[in-house]
Coordinates of C-alpha atoms in Angstrom, one line a residue:
Chain D
M1 CA -205.2 174.9 -92.6
E2 CA -206.5 171.4 -91.9
Q3 CA -207.6 169.4 -95.0
N4 CA -211.3 170.1 -95.8
E5 CA -211.6 172.8 -93.1
P6 CA -213.9 175.4 -94.6
S7 CA -212.1 178.7 -95.2
K8 CA -214.6 180.8 -93.4
M9 CA -216.3 179.1 -90.5
N10 CA -218.8 180.7 -88.2
T11 CA -218.5 180.2 -84.5
A12 CA -221.2 177.6 -84.0
S13 CA -219.9 175.5 -86.9
K14 CA -216.3 175.7 -85.6
K15 CA -217.3 174.7 -82.1
V16 CA -219.2 171.6 -83.4
L17 CA -216.4 170.6 -85.7
D18 CA -214.0 170.8 -82.8
K19 CA -216.2 168.6 -80.8
I20 CA -216.4 166.1 -83.7
R21 CA -212.6 166.1 -83.9
A22 CA -212.3 165.5 -80.2
Q23 CA -214.9 162.7 -80.5
Q24 CA -217.1 164.5 -78.0
V25 CA -219.9 164.1 -80.6
T26 CA -220.1 160.8 -82.5
M27 CA -222.4 159.4 -85.2
R28 CA -225.1 156.9 -84.2
P29 CA -224.6 153.7 -86.1
R30 CA -226.9 152.9 -89.0
F31 CA -228.3 149.8 -87.2
Y32 CA -229.6 152.0 -84.4
F33 CA -232.0 153.6 -86.8
T34 CA -232.9 150.3 -88.4
L35 CA -233.6 148.8 -85.0
K36 CA -235.7 151.9 -84.0
S37 CA -237.8 151.6 -87.1
I38 CA -238.3 147.9 -86.5
A39 CA -239.2 148.5 -82.9
V40 CA -241.8 151.1 -83.8
A41 CA -243.2 148.8 -86.5
V42 CA -243.4 145.8 -84.1
V43 CA -245.1 147.9 -81.4
A44 CA -247.5 149.3 -84.0
I45 CA -248.4 145.8 -85.2
L46 CA -248.9 144.6 -81.6
T47 CA -251.1 147.6 -80.9
L48 CA -253.1 146.8 -84.0
L49 CA -253.6 143.2 -82.9
L50 CA -254.6 144.4 -79.4
S51 CA -257.1 146.8 -80.8
V52 CA -258.5 144.0 -83.1
S53 CA -258.7 141.7 -80.1
I54 CA -260.6 144.3 -78.0
G55 CA -262.9 145.0 -80.9
S56 CA -263.7 141.4 -81.4
F57 CA -264.2 140.9 -77.7
I58 CA -266.7 143.9 -77.6
L59 CA -268.6 142.2 -80.5
F60 CA -268.5 138.9 -78.6
T61 CA -269.8 140.5 -75.5
I62 CA -272.8 142.3 -77.0
R63 CA -273.6 139.3 -79.2
T64 CA -273.5 136.7 -76.4
S65 CA -275.4 138.9 -74.0
Y66 CA -278.1 139.5 -76.7
E67 CA -277.6 143.2 -76.4
T68 CA -277.7 143.6 -80.2
T69 CA -281.3 142.5 -80.1
L70 CA -282.1 145.7 -78.1
L71 CA -281.4 147.7 -81.2
G72 CA -284.6 146.3 -82.7
F73 CA -286.8 147.5 -79.9
G74 CA -287.0 151.2 -80.8
P75 CA -285.7 154.1 -78.7
S76 CA -286.3 152.4 -75.4
G77 CA -284.3 149.4 -76.5
L78 CA -281.5 151.7 -77.8
F79 CA -281.4 153.4 -74.5
I80 CA -280.9 150.1 -72.7
F81 CA -278.3 149.1 -75.2
L82 CA -276.3 152.2 -74.6
T83 CA -276.4 151.7 -70.8
L84 CA -275.3 148.1 -71.1
F85 CA -272.6 148.7 -73.7
P86 CA -269.0 147.9 -72.5
W87 CA -267.8 151.5 -72.7
P88 CA -264.6 151.0 -70.8
L89 CA -263.5 148.5 -73.4
L90 CA -264.4 150.9 -76.2
I91 CA -262.4 153.7 -74.5
L92 CA -259.4 151.3 -74.2
D93 CA -259.8 150.4 -77.9
V94 CA -259.9 154.1 -78.9
A95 CA -256.8 154.7 -76.9
C96 CA -255.0 151.9 -78.8
I97 CA -256.2 153.4 -82.1
M98 CA -254.9 156.8 -81.2
L99 CA -251.6 155.3 -80.1
L100 CA -251.4 153.4 -83.4
E101 CA -252.1 156.6 -85.4
W102 CA -249.4 158.4 -83.5
M103 CA -246.9 155.6 -84.2
L104 CA -247.7 155.5 -87.9
R105 CA -246.9 159.2 -88.2
W106 CA -243.2 158.2 -87.6
F107 CA -243.3 156.8 -91.2
R108 CA -243.5 158.9 -94.3
F109 CA -246.7 157.4 -95.5
G110 CA -248.2 158.3 -92.1
Y111 CA -247.4 162.0 -92.0
R112 CA -248.1 162.6 -95.7
S113 CA -251.7 161.4 -95.3
P114 CA -254.4 163.7 -93.8
L115 CA -255.1 162.6 -90.2
L116 CA -258.8 161.6 -90.8
Y117 CA -257.9 159.5 -93.9
L118 CA -255.3 157.6 -91.9
L119 CA -257.8 157.2 -89.0
F120 CA -260.5 156.0 -91.4
V121 CA -258.2 153.3 -92.9
I122 CA -257.2 152.1 -89.4
L123 CA -260.8 151.9 -88.3
V124 CA -261.8 150.0 -91.4
I125 CA -259.0 147.5 -90.8
I126 CA -259.9 147.1 -87.1
L127 CA -263.6 146.8 -87.6
S128 CA -263.3 144.4 -90.5
A129 CA -260.8 142.1 -88.7
S130 CA -262.8 142.2 -85.5
S131 CA -266.0 141.3 -87.4
V132 CA -264.3 138.4 -89.2
I133 CA -263.0 137.1 -85.9
D134 CA -266.4 137.4 -84.2
T135 CA -268.2 135.9 -87.2
D136 CA -265.8 132.9 -87.1
R137 CA -266.8 132.5 -83.4
V138 CA -263.1 132.6 -82.4
S139 CA -264.0 134.1 -78.9
D140 CA -266.6 131.3 -78.4
S141 CA -263.9 128.7 -79.2
I142 CA -261.5 130.4 -76.8
L143 CA -264.3 130.3 -74.1
R144 CA -265.0 126.7 -74.7
G145 CA -261.3 125.8 -74.6
A146 CA -260.8 127.8 -71.5
H147 CA -263.6 125.9 -69.8
D148 CA -262.5 122.5 -71.0
I149 CA -259.0 122.9 -69.5
D150 CA -260.2 125.1 -66.6
L151 CA -258.0 128.1 -67.4
P152 CA -258.4 130.6 -64.5
I153 CA -257.8 134.0 -66.1
I154 CA -259.0 133.7 -69.7
G155 CA -262.0 131.6 -68.8
D156 CA -263.1 134.2 -66.2
F157 CA -262.4 137.0 -68.6
Y158 CA -264.6 135.6 -71.3
D159 CA -267.3 134.6 -68.8
R160 CA -267.5 138.1 -67.6
G161 CA -267.7 139.3 -71.2
R162 CA -271.0 137.4 -71.7
R163 CA -272.3 138.5 -68.3
P164 CA -276.1 138.9 -68.1
P165 CA -277.4 142.4 -67.8
P166 CA -277.6 143.6 -64.2
P167 CA -281.0 143.3 -62.4
G168 CA -283.3 146.2 -62.9
S169 CA -281.6 147.2 -66.2
G170 CA -284.7 146.3 -68.1
A171 CA -283.1 143.5 -70.0
C172 CA -283.6 140.0 -68.8
P173 CA -282.3 136.7 -70.2
C174 CA -284.7 134.4 -68.4
V175 CA -286.2 131.0 -68.4
V176 CA -290.0 130.6 -68.5
L177 CA -291.3 128.9 -65.3
A178 CA -295.0 129.5 -66.0
V179 CA -297.3 130.9 -68.6
N180 CA -300.6 132.5 -67.5
G181 CA -302.1 134.3 -70.5
N182 CA -299.9 137.3 -71.2
I183 CA -298.2 137.0 -67.8
L184 CA -295.1 135.0 -67.5
T185 CA -293.3 133.8 -64.4
M186 CA -289.6 133.7 -65.3
Q187 CA -286.3 132.9 -63.6
E188 CA -283.5 135.4 -64.0
N189 CA -279.9 134.4 -63.5
I190 CA -278.2 136.8 -61.1
P191 CA -274.4 137.1 -61.3
N192 CA -272.8 135.9 -58.0
G193 CA -276.3 135.4 -56.6
L194 CA -279.2 133.0 -56.4
P195 CA -281.6 133.0 -59.4
E196 CA -284.6 135.3 -58.9
Q197 CA -288.1 135.0 -60.1
V198 CA -289.5 137.8 -62.2
T199 CA -293.0 138.5 -63.3
V200 CA -293.2 139.6 -66.9
V201 CA -296.2 141.2 -68.4
L202 CA -296.3 140.9 -72.2
P203 CA -298.0 143.6 -74.3
P204 CA -301.7 142.9 -74.9
G205 CA -302.2 140.8 -78.0
A206 CA -298.8 139.2 -77.8
A207 CA -298.6 135.7 -79.2
T208 CA -298.1 133.6 -76.2
S209 CA -299.1 130.3 -77.8
S210 CA -295.5 129.7 -78.9
I211 CA -294.1 130.3 -75.4
H212 CA -293.6 127.2 -73.3
V213 CA -292.3 126.4 -69.9
G214 CA -288.5 126.0 -70.1
D215 CA -288.1 128.4 -73.0
K216 CA -285.2 130.8 -72.8
L217 CA -286.2 134.3 -73.7
F218 CA -284.5 137.6 -73.8
I219 CA -287.1 140.1 -72.4
V220 CA -286.8 143.8 -72.7
G221 CA -289.0 146.2 -70.8
T222 CA -289.5 148.6 -67.9
F223 CA -289.7 147.6 -64.3
N224 CA -292.7 148.8 -62.4
N225 CA -293.3 147.7 -58.8
G226 CA -291.2 144.5 -59.3
T227 CA -293.0 143.6 -62.6
L228 CA -291.2 143.8 -65.9
N229 CA -293.6 145.3 -68.5
A230 CA -292.1 143.9 -71.7
F231 CA -291.9 145.8 -75.0
G232 CA -289.6 143.3 -76.6
V233 CA -289.1 139.5 -76.6
H234 CA -286.4 137.6 -78.4
P235 CA -285.9 133.9 -78.2
M236 CA -282.4 132.8 -77.1
D237 CA -281.3 130.2 -79.6
G238 CA -279.1 127.3 -78.7
D239 CA -276.2 128.3 -81.0
N240 CA -275.1 130.9 -78.5
D241 CA -272.7 129.7 -75.9
A242 CA -273.9 132.4 -73.6
D243 CA -277.1 130.4 -73.1
D244 CA -275.0 128.2 -70.9
G245 CA -275.1 131.0 -68.4
V246 CA -278.8 130.9 -68.0
T247 CA -279.7 128.2 -65.6
Q248 CA -282.5 125.9 -66.2
P249 CA -285.4 125.8 -63.7
P250 CA -285.4 122.8 -61.3
T251 CA -287.3 119.8 -62.7
Q252 CA -290.6 119.0 -61.0
Chain K
M1 CA -209.9 165.5 -102.6
D2 CA -209.0 169.2 -102.4
E3 CA -211.1 172.1 -101.3
A4 CA -212.1 173.2 -104.8
E5 CA -213.5 169.7 -105.6
N6 CA -215.3 169.6 -102.3
T7 CA -217.0 172.9 -103.0
A8 CA -218.5 171.4 -106.2
L9 CA -220.1 168.6 -104.3
T10 CA -223.8 168.7 -103.6
D11 CA -225.1 168.5 -100.0
E12 CA -226.3 165.0 -100.6
E13 CA -222.9 163.9 -101.9
I14 CA -221.2 165.4 -98.9
A15 CA -223.6 163.7 -96.6
T16 CA -222.9 160.4 -98.3
Q17 CA -219.2 160.9 -97.7
V18 CA -219.7 161.9 -94.1
Q19 CA -221.8 158.7 -93.6
G20 CA -218.8 156.8 -95.1
G21 CA -216.5 158.1 -92.4
Q22 CA -215.2 161.4 -93.8
Q23 CA -216.4 163.3 -90.8
E24 CA -214.4 166.5 -91.6
L25 CA -216.6 167.1 -94.6
F26 CA -219.5 167.8 -92.2
G27 CA -217.9 171.2 -91.7
M28 CA -218.8 172.0 -95.3
L29 CA -222.4 171.3 -94.6
M30 CA -222.4 173.4 -91.5
E31 CA -220.7 176.3 -93.4
R32 CA -223.4 176.2 -96.0
Y33 CA -226.3 176.0 -93.6
E34 CA -225.3 178.0 -90.6
P35 CA -226.2 181.4 -92.1
K36 CA -229.5 180.0 -93.4
L37 CA -230.5 178.3 -90.2
S38 CA -229.5 181.3 -88.1
R39 CA -231.6 183.6 -90.3
Y40 CA -234.6 181.3 -90.1
G41 CA -234.2 181.0 -86.3
R42 CA -233.8 184.8 -85.8
K43 CA -237.0 185.4 -87.7
F44 CA -238.9 182.6 -86.1
L45 CA -238.0 183.2 -82.5
A46 CA -237.6 187.0 -82.7
S47 CA -235.2 186.8 -79.8
P48 CA -231.8 186.1 -81.2
D49 CA -230.0 185.8 -77.9
N50 CA -229.4 182.1 -77.9
I51 CA -229.7 181.4 -81.6
E52 CA -226.0 180.4 -81.9
D53 CA -226.5 177.8 -79.1
I54 CA -229.6 176.4 -80.8
V55 CA -227.9 176.2 -84.2
Q56 CA -225.0 174.4 -82.5
D57 CA -227.4 171.9 -81.0
V58 CA -229.0 171.5 -84.4
F59 CA -225.7 170.6 -86.0
I60 CA -224.8 168.2 -83.2
S61 CA -228.1 166.5 -83.6
A62 CA -227.7 166.4 -87.4
F63 CA -224.2 164.8 -87.1
Q64 CA -225.4 162.2 -84.5
N65 CA -228.3 161.2 -86.7
I66 CA -226.6 161.6 -90.1
Q67 CA -226.8 157.8 -90.7
S68 CA -230.6 158.1 -90.7
F69 CA -230.5 160.5 -93.7
D70 CA -231.6 158.9 -96.9
T71 CA -229.1 160.2 -99.5
S72 CA -231.6 159.7 -102.3
R73 CA -233.6 162.5 -100.9
R74 CA -232.7 166.2 -100.5
F75 CA -230.6 167.2 -97.5
S76 CA -232.1 170.7 -97.1
P77 CA -235.5 169.6 -95.8
W78 CA -233.9 167.1 -93.5
I79 CA -231.7 169.6 -91.7
Y80 CA -234.4 172.2 -91.7
R81 CA -236.7 169.6 -90.0
I82 CA -234.2 169.2 -87.2
A83 CA -233.8 173.0 -86.9
H84 CA -237.6 173.5 -87.0
N85 CA -238.0 171.1 -84.1
A86 CA -235.3 172.8 -82.1
Y87 CA -236.9 176.3 -82.7
V88 CA -240.3 175.1 -81.8
N89 CA -239.0 173.6 -78.5
A90 CA -237.2 176.9 -77.8
L91 CA -240.4 178.9 -78.6
K92 CA -242.5 176.7 -76.3
K93 CA -239.9 177.0 -73.5
N94 CA -239.8 180.8 -73.7
S95 CA -243.4 181.5 -74.4
H96 CA -245.7 182.6 -71.6
V97 CA -248.7 181.3 -73.5
P98 CA -249.3 177.8 -74.9
V99 CA -247.9 177.4 -78.4
T100 CA -250.0 175.3 -80.6
L101 CA -249.1 174.2 -84.1
F102 CA -251.9 171.9 -84.6
D103 CA -254.1 172.7 -87.6
F104 CA -257.5 171.3 -88.4
D105 CA -256.5 171.6 -92.0
A106 CA -254.2 168.6 -91.4
L107 CA -257.3 166.4 -90.8
V108 CA -258.5 166.3 -94.4
S109 CA -257.0 166.6 -97.9
H110 CA -256.9 169.9 -99.8
T111 CA -256.3 170.7 -103.4
V112 CA -252.8 171.9 -104.0
Y113 CA -252.3 174.9 -106.1
E114 CA -248.8 176.2 -106.4
D115 CA -248.6 179.2 -108.7
P116 CA -245.2 179.2 -110.3
D117 CA -245.2 182.9 -110.7
E118 CA -246.6 183.7 -107.3
L119 CA -243.3 183.5 -105.5
E120 CA -241.7 186.0 -107.8
R121 CA -244.7 188.3 -107.9
D122 CA -245.5 188.4 -104.2
Q123 CA -242.1 187.9 -102.6
K124 CA -241.1 191.5 -102.4
D125 CA -244.5 192.5 -100.9
I126 CA -244.6 189.6 -98.5
K127 CA -241.0 190.2 -97.3
A128 CA -241.9 193.8 -96.5
M129 CA -244.8 192.6 -94.5
I130 CA -242.8 190.0 -92.7
E131 CA -240.2 192.5 -91.6
T132 CA -242.8 194.5 -89.7
S133 CA -245.8 192.2 -88.9
L134 CA -244.5 188.7 -88.5
E135 CA -244.7 188.8 -84.7
K136 CA -248.4 189.4 -84.9
V137 CA -249.2 186.1 -86.6
S138 CA -249.3 182.7 -84.9
A139 CA -246.4 180.3 -84.9
K140 CA -247.9 177.9 -87.4
Y141 CA -248.2 180.7 -90.0
K142 CA -244.8 182.1 -89.2
E143 CA -243.1 178.9 -90.0
V144 CA -244.6 178.5 -93.5
L145 CA -244.1 182.2 -94.4
L146 CA -240.4 182.0 -93.5
L147 CA -239.8 178.7 -95.3
R148 CA -241.7 179.9 -98.4
Y149 CA -240.6 183.5 -98.7
Y150 CA -237.2 183.6 -97.0
E151 CA -235.9 180.1 -97.5
D152 CA -237.5 179.8 -101.0
M153 CA -238.8 176.3 -100.4
D154 CA -241.5 174.8 -102.6
Y155 CA -244.6 173.2 -101.2
K156 CA -243.1 169.7 -101.3
E157 CA -240.0 170.7 -99.4
I158 CA -242.1 172.6 -96.8
A159 CA -244.3 169.5 -96.4
E160 CA -241.1 167.4 -95.7
V161 CA -239.8 169.9 -93.1
L162 CA -243.1 170.2 -91.3
E163 CA -244.2 166.6 -91.8
L164 CA -247.6 167.6 -93.1
P165 CA -249.6 166.6 -96.1
I166 CA -248.8 168.8 -99.1
G167 CA -252.4 170.0 -99.3
T168 CA -252.3 171.2 -95.7
V169 CA -249.1 173.2 -96.6
S170 CA -250.9 174.8 -99.5
I171 CA -253.9 175.9 -97.5
R172 CA -251.8 177.0 -94.6
I173 CA -249.7 179.3 -96.8
K174 CA -252.8 180.8 -98.2
R175 CA -254.1 181.5 -94.7
A176 CA -250.8 182.7 -93.5
R177 CA -250.7 185.3 -96.2
E178 CA -254.1 186.4 -95.3
A179 CA -253.2 186.6 -91.6
L180 CA -250.0 188.6 -92.4
K181 CA -251.9 191.0 -94.6
K182 CA -254.5 191.5 -91.9
A183 CA -251.8 192.2 -89.3
W184 CA -250.1 194.5 -91.7
D185 CA -253.3 196.5 -92.4
A186 CA -254.1 196.6 -88.7
S187 CA -250.7 198.3 -88.1
G188 CA -251.6 201.0 -90.6
H189 CA -248.8 200.2 -93.0
T190 CA -249.0 200.6 -96.8
L191 CA -246.8 199.1 -99.5

């Protein structure tokens, strides 16, 4: 009997041992598993960074397009917000999060934790990091830098991110051309098109004394026969780089 | 080292030596686990035709990946994990209906209550029910029932085999017992 050969071996065991002896079956080296774990960890970290980037870009988009102000205009504003929200980006981010959760389950700490708890921790990390990045105006700096050195892809990407709402959406980042009581004549910047004039009717009793020609306002309302009946007005402040996308009216 | 000394070695000690190059000792691990894995597979799949082939594949996979085994942990859950994956794949391949092992209980945490006397008290009854009614319960309940009552694993070991939170194992065993009892009662059996 060969040394260490078990005295009573079943068929399957004997066949496998024969294959081991004939070197038809060999051990994978330890570094293979080390490299595998490192690869999974690296891909997980990259996926996390991608998800944080997408998250911060979503926040950049809705901030610089003034879409967050829609949330203060009641159910109608909320409806417009939901129609303008960058859902494809959110879907992409959710896909990254699901991929990240799947990868984390490779590790013991991953599969020992209930799924929802792990997901909660991932979401907190991504939301926090995305918010910090957006608060620090990192995307704005990238946009400025891309414009300064005329970067073709990144510049276009961030420009599209702060795109104005499409015409007829009910949201209008516009410049005041004329004030006539509660009726404003405004200029709306159209993507890939010439600026258009829009007639805006403010609600009765709206304070128009603080509105002047040249002011940039974010108007929210409903279109009716080419007129925008506003139910929300928000000044567009100069801190926001997105204001650069709203063209000034021609000087007289 | 002679055969008597080898027999006294624990599974983890043998695995350490196999990792160190003593490949022949892997035969000892196979000798210890082939009957257990075959029994588990026969009960889990209920069609023992190709059990020997599957067990062979399990041992081949175990040997190829032996360097990934952490010798500070127990060997039994590790090899049962490999066997479990092989049996689940075989079940999915042979099943005419989709096999789902996902459990909503894995989403949240559950309180773990492992009664130390439960195993001894209920094992005889549960085994009798398993003999006649196991086929009538879903795959996710079959696996915990077999690991608990046939392979005598505790909750922690089952959690390692199935890669689930221990709370999920606890609740799943409770539900599996209920499902088995229901199937048993529906068949008109009595203890």
